[in-house]
Amino acid sequence: MRTFRCLILLTLWASQLQNSHTTPLPERTSPSTQPTAEEEQLKEDNEMERSRSKRSWMWNQFFLLEEYTGSDYQYVGKLHSDQDKGDGSLKYILSGDGAGDLFVINENTGDIQATKRLDREEKPVYILRAQAVNRITGIPVEPKSEFVIKIHDINDNEPKFTQDLYTATVPEMSEVGAFVVQVTANDADDPTYGNSARVVYSILQGQPYFSVESETGIIKTALPNMDRENREQYKVVIQAKDMGGQLGGLSGTTVVNIALSDVNDNPPRFLQSTYQLRALESSPVGSSIGKIKANDTDEGENAETEYHISEGDESNMFDIITDRDTQEGVITVKKPLDFEKKKLYTLTVEAVNSHINPRFLDLGPFKDYATIRITVDDVDEPPVFNKPAYEFEVKEDAKMSTIIGTVLAQDPDAIRSPVKYSLDRHTDMDRIFDIDSGNGSIYISKSLDRETVLWHNITVIATEISNPKQITRVPVFVKVLDINDNAPELAMLYEIFVCENTKSEQVIHTISAIDKDDSFNGLQFSFALATPAASSPNFTIKDNRDNTASILTRRNGYSRHEMSTYLLPVVISDYGYPIQSSTGTLTIRVCACDHRGNMQSCTAEALIHPTGLSTGALIAILLCIIILLVTVVLFAALRRQRKKEPLIVSKEDIRDNIVSYNDEGGGEEDTQAFDIGTLRNPEAIEDSKLRRDIVPETLFFPRRNQAARDNTDVRDFINQRLNDNDMDPTAPPYDSLATYAYEGNGSVAESLSSLESVTTDGDQDYDYLSDWGPRFKKLADMYGGADSDKDS
């Protein structure tokens, strides 16, 4: 019961002090202070809370106004415990939301104060806990009691629209009250406390075209039949004000850009009622001769226009199509124009909208009409033939200068310029035809032959005499008619044979004939034997009356020994006029046949020499020829083998072998004759040097010597190569001479040239050759022996 009593006292104290919480603390108990309207409202709320606390125990609530602007701390309430004797033995402690920061308590008196301005929009409710403890021991004398401080709202926030800029569209010609767009503004104040958050809307700019509902913010049209073609864009300013729009309320504004969208409420209109156009009579079909346009103040598909020719084109000479990009009517030529036939056309053209809105049909027909006058201009046209092509017939036996037909061309212009005719020689390379340049008569200039060319396709050219550039061509087809000028002849070269044992009146072959002239169905040819052979006892002919004839025998049996070949002349005639005939000779050969009539042999020689060489004999002859060829080849190989023996057979076979060296060289100064680098680079030397005095049988591959160093003296290099050749087992076992183009600094033996020996005659001494080793022994014997012989 002690705690409860304490909290009741706290509530009473708080309720008694609420009427002065907005004034400085020294003046809170001043009886002369007049409470403000907000303080009176708080007092009433606290009274209500107190009355409610008696009913529902909601005694622990305090109310505090936000945005306090006083210079002192804002007074909240007072805590008091019935254990407090006023001797200072107790102290009060405050904890919870904002304790010690936003809210402080006097530990001696229990007074609670707010130290800062509070904003309800940041935090509307604070929950705190209070307790009284012994100042000395710190032991609580009352349990903690929790209470709530609610922040009362004041109108400190203006309404804010959800968008800074609105855009909307509404169809033009809309009725009054048509919905445009809805705007919304929000107020951060407490909607449950007073009218701070009650927003109403009003229009500041945009009247009398639009209006806004004050409670919902819906913008509607205020004028009927607003025309987009007169004005398309509207700027509307909407205001939102709190406090229910009362004086002193806060407000915010926004801008709404409203555009009128187009509807098809305007018909197309031609800028002029009559249009003048000109067209050349040579204008090709499908070409454009002019454009017209009906303007429509609407846009998009509402301005799409279609054009039609409604009157004046009974001949269907013109057409009009719509250019979808420019909405123009393009007039085109549908049929060829002719100045000489008609010079002026008057057309009525209709322009109508493609998409018509039934709502605006009462505004009148959405179409317009215009008159188009088309004047055809004359041009110099080429001549015109009376036919697109000509076809003539002529017999192949027609005489020269025979007229086969006539062509006719005229100038279609009013002046009727004369025309001359000519042939395109590219179509008549053989110049078989010619034409009269004045009257267009075509005649023959060379003989015709239907069997060579049946059809002649030529081209005739008509040219205006006054303007040679105006020409026209026309094809002329000439068919050559046949006459009976070719005799029939045998269809092919027939090979006919008759068996020796053939009976009389037996058919041995059937022949036919051909004719180069025109062939007709039915009987065409007749066959008969020529007069000399008509009484032949050997063969006869039978006309089958179907353009064929059968060859028959007249006797029993034929002999190849008596006559192996018979010649039978046949006369072939046609039934044309005049009758043409020819004689063809058939060759009939007598052959030996078997009992079934199959031919076996047709030559008499085969009968005389019935036997020939057999297969075995032919094989024997072939073998003999092969053996003879093999013998000849072996003999030739042996002779070539004998030629491989060396020129010098033995040491005793000593002959004078003179090898002439005609190229002496230029000495040390001749750098072009020999490249001394070859001596230093053995890789440049040919790998194989063969003897020229015999045909080599076995090839010895010389040893690869080491390359000399770059600083090696030429003398050392030559001595090294000489030693290598002496020790080389592959070196030939006969005397050989190695020629070196580089002579060095001289030699003790001096020159070895035999030419110098001839010039010095007997002054030469060759005894030193004996000191050069076994390889020079033969040379020493030859020259040394010669000297001894000379002395003797």
Short mmCIF file of C-alpha atoms in Angstrom, two decimals, residues 302-603:
data_model
loop_
_atom_site.label_atom_id
_atom_site.label_comp_id
_atom_site.label_asym_id
_atom_site.label_seq_id
_atom_site.Cartn_x
_atom_site.Cartn_y
_atom_site.Cartn_z
CA ASN A 302 -5.60 11.25 -86.56
CA ALA A 303 -3.87 13.15 -89.39
CA GLU A 304 -3.43 10.15 -91.71
CA THR A 305 -5.09 10.88 -95.03
CA GLU A 306 -6.01 8.76 -98.02
CA TYR A 307 -6.43 10.14 -101.54
CA HIS A 308 -8.79 8.91 -104.27
CA ILE A 309 -9.70 9.99 -107.79
CA SER A 310 -13.45 10.35 -107.62
CA GLU A 311 -14.25 11.83 -111.07
CA GLY A 312 -12.74 12.65 -114.45
CA ASP A 313 -10.63 9.54 -115.09
CA GLU A 314 -13.00 7.35 -117.05
CA SER A 315 -10.11 6.04 -119.19
CA ASN A 316 -8.24 5.01 -116.07
CA MET A 317 -5.15 6.88 -117.21
CA PHE A 318 -3.92 8.04 -113.80
CA ASP A 319 -3.58 6.80 -110.26
CA ILE A 320 -2.97 8.52 -106.92
CA ILE A 321 -1.19 6.95 -103.97
CA THR A 322 -0.54 8.21 -100.44
CA ASP A 323 2.98 8.87 -99.20
CA ARG A 324 2.74 7.70 -95.58
CA ASP A 325 5.78 9.73 -94.52
CA THR A 326 4.64 13.11 -95.85
CA GLN A 327 0.87 12.47 -96.11
CA GLU A 328 1.00 13.68 -99.71
CA GLY A 329 -0.97 12.39 -102.66
CA VAL A 330 1.38 11.29 -105.47
CA ILE A 331 -0.20 11.27 -108.94
CA THR A 332 1.25 8.65 -111.29
CA VAL A 333 0.73 7.61 -114.91
CA LYS A 334 -1.24 4.39 -115.19
CA LYS A 335 -1.44 4.13 -119.02
CA PRO A 336 0.70 5.64 -121.80
CA LEU A 337 -0.25 9.21 -122.68
CA ASP A 338 -0.80 10.43 -126.21
CA PHE A 339 -0.78 14.13 -126.97
CA GLU A 340 -2.38 13.56 -130.34
CA LYS A 341 -5.37 11.80 -128.76
CA LYS A 342 -6.01 13.92 -125.66
CA LYS A 343 -4.24 17.00 -124.41
CA LEU A 344 -6.05 17.80 -121.15
CA TYR A 345 -7.42 15.77 -118.26
CA THR A 346 -9.56 17.20 -115.44
CA LEU A 347 -9.68 15.07 -112.30
CA THR A 348 -11.52 15.43 -108.99
CA VAL A 349 -9.45 14.17 -106.06
CA GLU A 350 -10.85 13.32 -102.63
CA ALA A 351 -8.84 13.46 -99.37
CA VAL A 352 -10.36 11.62 -96.43
CA ASN A 353 -9.10 10.74 -92.93
CA SER A 354 -8.13 7.12 -92.40
CA HIS A 355 -9.34 7.01 -88.76
CA ILE A 356 -12.61 8.81 -88.07
CA ASN A 357 -13.90 9.34 -84.50
CA PRO A 358 -17.69 8.80 -84.49
CA ARG A 359 -18.04 11.25 -81.59
CA PHE A 360 -17.19 14.17 -83.86
CA LEU A 361 -19.17 13.21 -86.93
CA ASP A 362 -21.56 16.04 -86.16
CA LEU A 363 -18.75 18.48 -86.89
CA GLY A 364 -19.08 17.66 -90.59
CA PRO A 365 -17.63 15.23 -93.16
CA PHE A 366 -13.98 14.45 -92.57
CA LYS A 367 -13.01 14.81 -96.25
CA ASP A 368 -12.21 17.47 -98.78
CA TYR A 369 -12.16 17.76 -102.58
CA ALA A 370 -9.87 19.43 -105.08
CA THR A 371 -9.71 19.69 -108.89
CA ILE A 372 -6.55 18.70 -110.77
CA ARG A 373 -5.96 19.79 -114.36
CA ILE A 374 -3.30 17.72 -116.11
CA THR A 375 -1.94 19.11 -119.38
CA VAL A 376 -0.18 16.65 -121.69
CA ASP A 377 2.85 18.15 -123.46
CA ASP A 378 3.85 17.01 -126.91
CA VAL A 379 7.27 15.43 -127.47
CA ASP A 380 9.01 14.30 -130.59
CA GLU A 381 8.19 10.62 -130.67
CA PRO A 382 9.85 7.94 -132.77
CA PRO A 383 7.97 6.33 -135.66
CA VAL A 384 5.37 3.70 -134.84
CA PHE A 385 4.89 0.53 -136.90
CA ASN A 386 1.37 -0.60 -137.59
CA LYS A 387 2.26 -4.05 -136.23
CA PRO A 388 4.45 -5.13 -133.32
CA ALA A 389 6.01 -7.83 -135.56
CA TYR A 390 5.77 -9.03 -139.15
CA GLU A 391 5.79 -12.51 -140.64
CA PHE A 392 6.26 -13.20 -144.35
CA GLU A 393 6.57 -16.36 -146.50
CA VAL A 394 8.58 -16.89 -149.65
CA LYS A 395 9.39 -19.94 -151.78
CA GLU A 396 12.96 -20.99 -151.90
CA ASP A 397 13.05 -20.79 -155.69
CA ALA A 398 11.96 -17.13 -155.66
CA LYS A 399 13.91 -15.00 -158.07
CA MET A 400 16.14 -12.08 -157.17
CA SER A 401 14.41 -8.79 -156.28
CA THR A 402 11.17 -10.60 -155.48
CA ILE A 403 9.21 -8.58 -152.89
CA ILE A 404 8.27 -10.75 -149.96
CA GLY A 405 6.33 -8.13 -147.94
CA THR A 406 6.03 -4.51 -146.87
CA VAL A 407 6.30 -2.83 -143.46
CA LEU A 408 4.67 0.46 -142.56
CA ALA A 409 5.67 3.04 -139.92
CA GLN A 410 4.40 6.57 -139.29
CA ASP A 411 5.42 9.52 -137.19
CA PRO A 412 2.78 9.84 -134.43
CA ASP A 413 3.46 13.57 -133.98
CA ALA A 414 1.21 16.18 -135.48
CA ILE A 415 3.80 17.27 -138.04
CA ARG A 416 3.87 13.76 -139.53
CA SER A 417 7.58 13.73 -140.36
CA PRO A 418 8.49 11.37 -143.26
CA VAL A 419 10.10 8.06 -142.41
CA LYS A 420 12.85 6.06 -144.11
CA TYR A 421 13.48 2.34 -143.70
CA SER A 422 16.64 0.27 -143.37
CA LEU A 423 17.72 -3.21 -142.34
CA ASP A 424 19.80 -3.96 -139.27
CA ARG A 425 22.68 -5.76 -140.92
CA HIS A 426 23.62 -7.45 -137.68
CA THR A 427 20.50 -9.56 -138.22
CA ASP A 428 21.26 -10.16 -141.94
CA MET A 429 25.00 -10.75 -142.10
CA ASP A 430 24.78 -12.56 -145.50
CA ARG A 431 22.77 -9.67 -147.02
CA ILE A 432 20.10 -12.04 -148.31
CA PHE A 433 17.40 -9.36 -148.05
CA ASP A 434 17.13 -5.67 -148.79
CA ILE A 435 14.47 -2.99 -148.24
CA ASP A 436 13.18 -0.02 -150.12
CA SER A 437 13.97 2.98 -147.90
CA GLY A 438 10.94 4.88 -149.17
CA ASN A 439 8.01 2.43 -149.04
CA GLY A 440 9.33 -0.31 -146.74
CA SER A 441 9.15 -3.15 -149.29
CA ILE A 442 11.44 -6.08 -148.44
CA TYR A 443 12.86 -8.04 -151.37
CA ILE A 444 15.35 -10.86 -151.99
CA SER A 445 18.92 -10.02 -152.95
CA LYS A 446 20.37 -13.56 -152.84
CA SER A 447 19.04 -17.04 -153.55
CA LEU A 448 17.32 -18.95 -150.76
CA ASP A 449 17.66 -22.55 -149.68
CA ARG A 450 15.09 -23.93 -147.29
CA GLU A 451 17.24 -26.94 -146.48
CA THR A 452 20.01 -24.60 -145.25
CA VAL A 453 17.98 -21.98 -143.35
CA LEU A 454 14.25 -22.39 -142.79
CA TRP A 455 13.59 -19.12 -140.90
CA HIS A 456 15.24 -15.75 -141.33
CA ASN A 457 14.84 -13.31 -138.42
CA ILE A 458 15.70 -9.78 -139.47
CA THR A 459 15.10 -6.35 -137.94
CA VAL A 460 13.76 -3.34 -139.80
CA ILE A 461 14.63 0.16 -138.59
CA ALA A 462 12.33 3.15 -139.16
CA THR A 463 14.00 6.58 -138.80
CA GLU A 464 12.52 10.07 -138.87
CA ILE A 465 14.10 12.05 -141.66
CA SER A 466 13.81 15.34 -139.75
CA ASN A 467 15.27 13.85 -136.55
CA PRO A 468 17.51 10.83 -137.20
CA LYS A 469 17.76 10.20 -133.47
CA GLN A 470 14.14 9.06 -133.44
CA ILE A 471 14.26 5.44 -134.55
CA THR A 472 12.09 2.37 -134.00
CA ARG A 473 12.87 -1.27 -134.58
CA VAL A 474 10.49 -4.07 -135.47
CA PRO A 475 11.23 -7.80 -135.92
CA VAL A 476 10.43 -9.45 -139.25
CA PHE A 477 10.22 -13.24 -139.52
CA VAL A 478 10.66 -14.73 -143.01
CA LYS A 479 9.72 -18.36 -143.55
CA VAL A 480 11.20 -20.08 -146.61
CA LEU A 481 8.66 -22.41 -148.24
CA ASP A 482 9.82 -25.69 -149.69
CA ILE A 483 9.82 -26.83 -153.30
CA ASN A 484 10.70 -30.30 -154.53
CA ASP A 485 14.30 -29.59 -155.49
CA ASN A 486 16.08 -32.48 -153.76
CA ALA A 487 16.07 -36.13 -154.87
CA PRO A 488 15.60 -38.84 -152.26
CA GLU A 489 18.57 -40.99 -151.30
CA LEU A 490 19.36 -44.05 -149.26
CA ALA A 491 18.94 -43.48 -145.55
CA MET A 492 22.40 -44.92 -144.75
CA LEU A 493 25.32 -46.90 -146.14
CA TYR A 494 23.99 -50.42 -146.00
CA GLU A 495 26.18 -53.53 -145.42
CA ILE A 496 24.30 -56.47 -146.94
CA PHE A 497 25.46 -60.07 -147.02
CA VAL A 498 23.92 -63.23 -148.42
CA CYS A 499 24.67 -66.76 -147.28
CA GLU A 500 26.03 -69.26 -149.75
CA ASN A 501 23.20 -71.66 -148.93
CA THR A 502 20.41 -69.08 -149.30
CA LYS A 503 17.22 -70.20 -151.06
CA SER A 504 15.51 -68.32 -153.88
CA GLU A 505 12.96 -65.54 -153.15
CA GLN A 506 14.43 -65.05 -149.67
CA VAL A 507 14.52 -61.50 -148.15
CA ILE A 508 18.10 -60.69 -147.18
CA HIS A 509 17.69 -56.98 -146.22
CA THR A 510 15.26 -54.03 -146.01
CA ILE A 511 16.24 -50.52 -147.05
CA SER A 512 14.67 -47.06 -146.66
CA ALA A 513 15.24 -43.56 -148.06
CA ILE A 514 15.31 -39.94 -146.91
CA ASP A 515 14.55 -36.62 -148.61
CA LYS A 516 15.82 -33.16 -147.60
CA ASP A 517 12.57 -31.62 -148.77
CA ASP A 518 9.50 -31.33 -146.57
CA SER A 519 8.11 -34.73 -145.67
CA PHE A 520 4.40 -35.44 -145.60
CA ASN A 521 2.51 -38.26 -144.01
CA GLY A 522 1.79 -41.18 -146.29
CA LEU A 523 3.60 -42.61 -149.29
CA GLN A 524 6.66 -40.60 -150.31
CA PHE A 525 9.15 -42.87 -152.13
CA SER A 526 9.16 -45.65 -154.69
CA PHE A 527 11.95 -48.20 -155.22
CA ALA A 528 13.03 -50.06 -158.41
CA LEU A 529 16.12 -51.66 -159.90
CA ALA A 530 18.04 -49.67 -162.44
CA THR A 531 17.59 -50.72 -166.05
CA PRO A 532 20.84 -52.74 -166.37
CA ALA A 533 20.12 -54.72 -163.22
CA ALA A 534 16.38 -55.18 -163.77
CA SER A 535 17.00 -58.49 -165.54
CA SER A 536 19.69 -59.67 -163.11
CA PRO A 537 19.37 -63.39 -162.25
CA ASN A 538 20.88 -62.89 -158.84
CA PHE A 539 18.81 -60.31 -156.88
CA THR A 540 15.64 -58.27 -157.19
CA ILE A 541 13.88 -55.57 -155.19
CA LYS A 542 10.33 -55.35 -153.88
CA ASP A 543 8.69 -51.98 -153.05
CA ASN A 544 6.81 -52.44 -149.77
CA ARG A 545 4.66 -49.32 -150.41
CA ASP A 546 5.54 -47.98 -146.95
CA ASN A 547 8.62 -46.02 -147.96
CA THR A 548 10.78 -49.15 -147.60
CA ALA A 549 11.95 -51.89 -149.99
CA SER A 550 13.08 -55.50 -149.54
CA ILE A 551 16.08 -57.10 -151.28
CA LEU A 552 15.30 -60.69 -152.42
CA THR A 553 17.37 -63.50 -153.91
CA ARG A 554 16.54 -64.92 -157.34
CA ARG A 555 18.39 -68.23 -157.19
CA ASN A 556 19.40 -71.00 -154.83
CA GLY A 557 22.94 -70.83 -153.48
CA TYR A 558 25.89 -68.53 -154.08
CA SER A 559 29.62 -69.23 -154.16
CA ARG A 560 32.35 -67.00 -152.85
CA HIS A 561 34.82 -68.59 -155.24
CA GLU A 562 32.79 -67.59 -158.24
CA MET A 563 31.89 -64.04 -157.04
CA SER A 564 32.26 -62.67 -153.55
CA THR A 565 30.59 -59.25 -154.09
CA TYR A 566 27.53 -58.10 -156.09
CA LEU A 567 26.60 -54.49 -156.89
CA LEU A 568 22.87 -53.75 -157.07
CA PRO A 569 21.78 -50.27 -158.38
CA VAL A 570 18.47 -49.07 -156.92
CA VAL A 571 16.44 -46.13 -158.28
CA ILE A 572 14.59 -44.10 -155.58
CA SER A 573 11.89 -41.63 -156.70
CA ASP A 574 9.60 -39.26 -154.77
CA TYR A 575 6.04 -38.21 -155.47
CA GLY A 576 6.63 -34.48 -155.54
CA TYR A 577 6.40 -32.08 -158.41
CA PRO A 578 8.52 -32.20 -160.36
CA ILE A 579 9.46 -35.81 -159.58
CA GLN A 580 12.99 -36.17 -158.26
CA SER A 581 14.93 -39.46 -158.32
CA SER A 582 18.38 -40.79 -157.63
CA THR A 583 20.25 -44.07 -157.95
CA GLY A 584 21.95 -45.72 -155.01
CA THR A 585 24.17 -48.76 -155.29
CA LEU A 586 23.95 -51.57 -152.76
CA THR A 587 26.97 -53.83 -152.13
CA ILE A 588 26.02 -57.43 -151.38
CA ARG A 589 28.74 -59.76 -150.07
CA VAL A 590 28.59 -63.56 -150.22
CA CYS A 591 29.45 -65.15 -146.86
CA ALA A 592 29.74 -68.58 -145.32
CA CYS A 593 27.00 -69.17 -142.72
CA ASP A 594 26.10 -71.90 -140.32
CA HIS A 595 22.90 -73.91 -140.47
CA ARG A 596 21.09 -71.18 -138.54
CA GLY A 597 22.07 -68.49 -141.03
CA ASN A 598 24.66 -66.75 -138.85
CA MET A 599 27.53 -65.30 -140.84
CA GLN A 600 30.98 -66.84 -140.24
CA SER A 601 33.30 -65.66 -143.02
CA CYS A 602 32.90 -63.44 -146.08
CA THR A 603 36.40 -63.54 -147.71
#
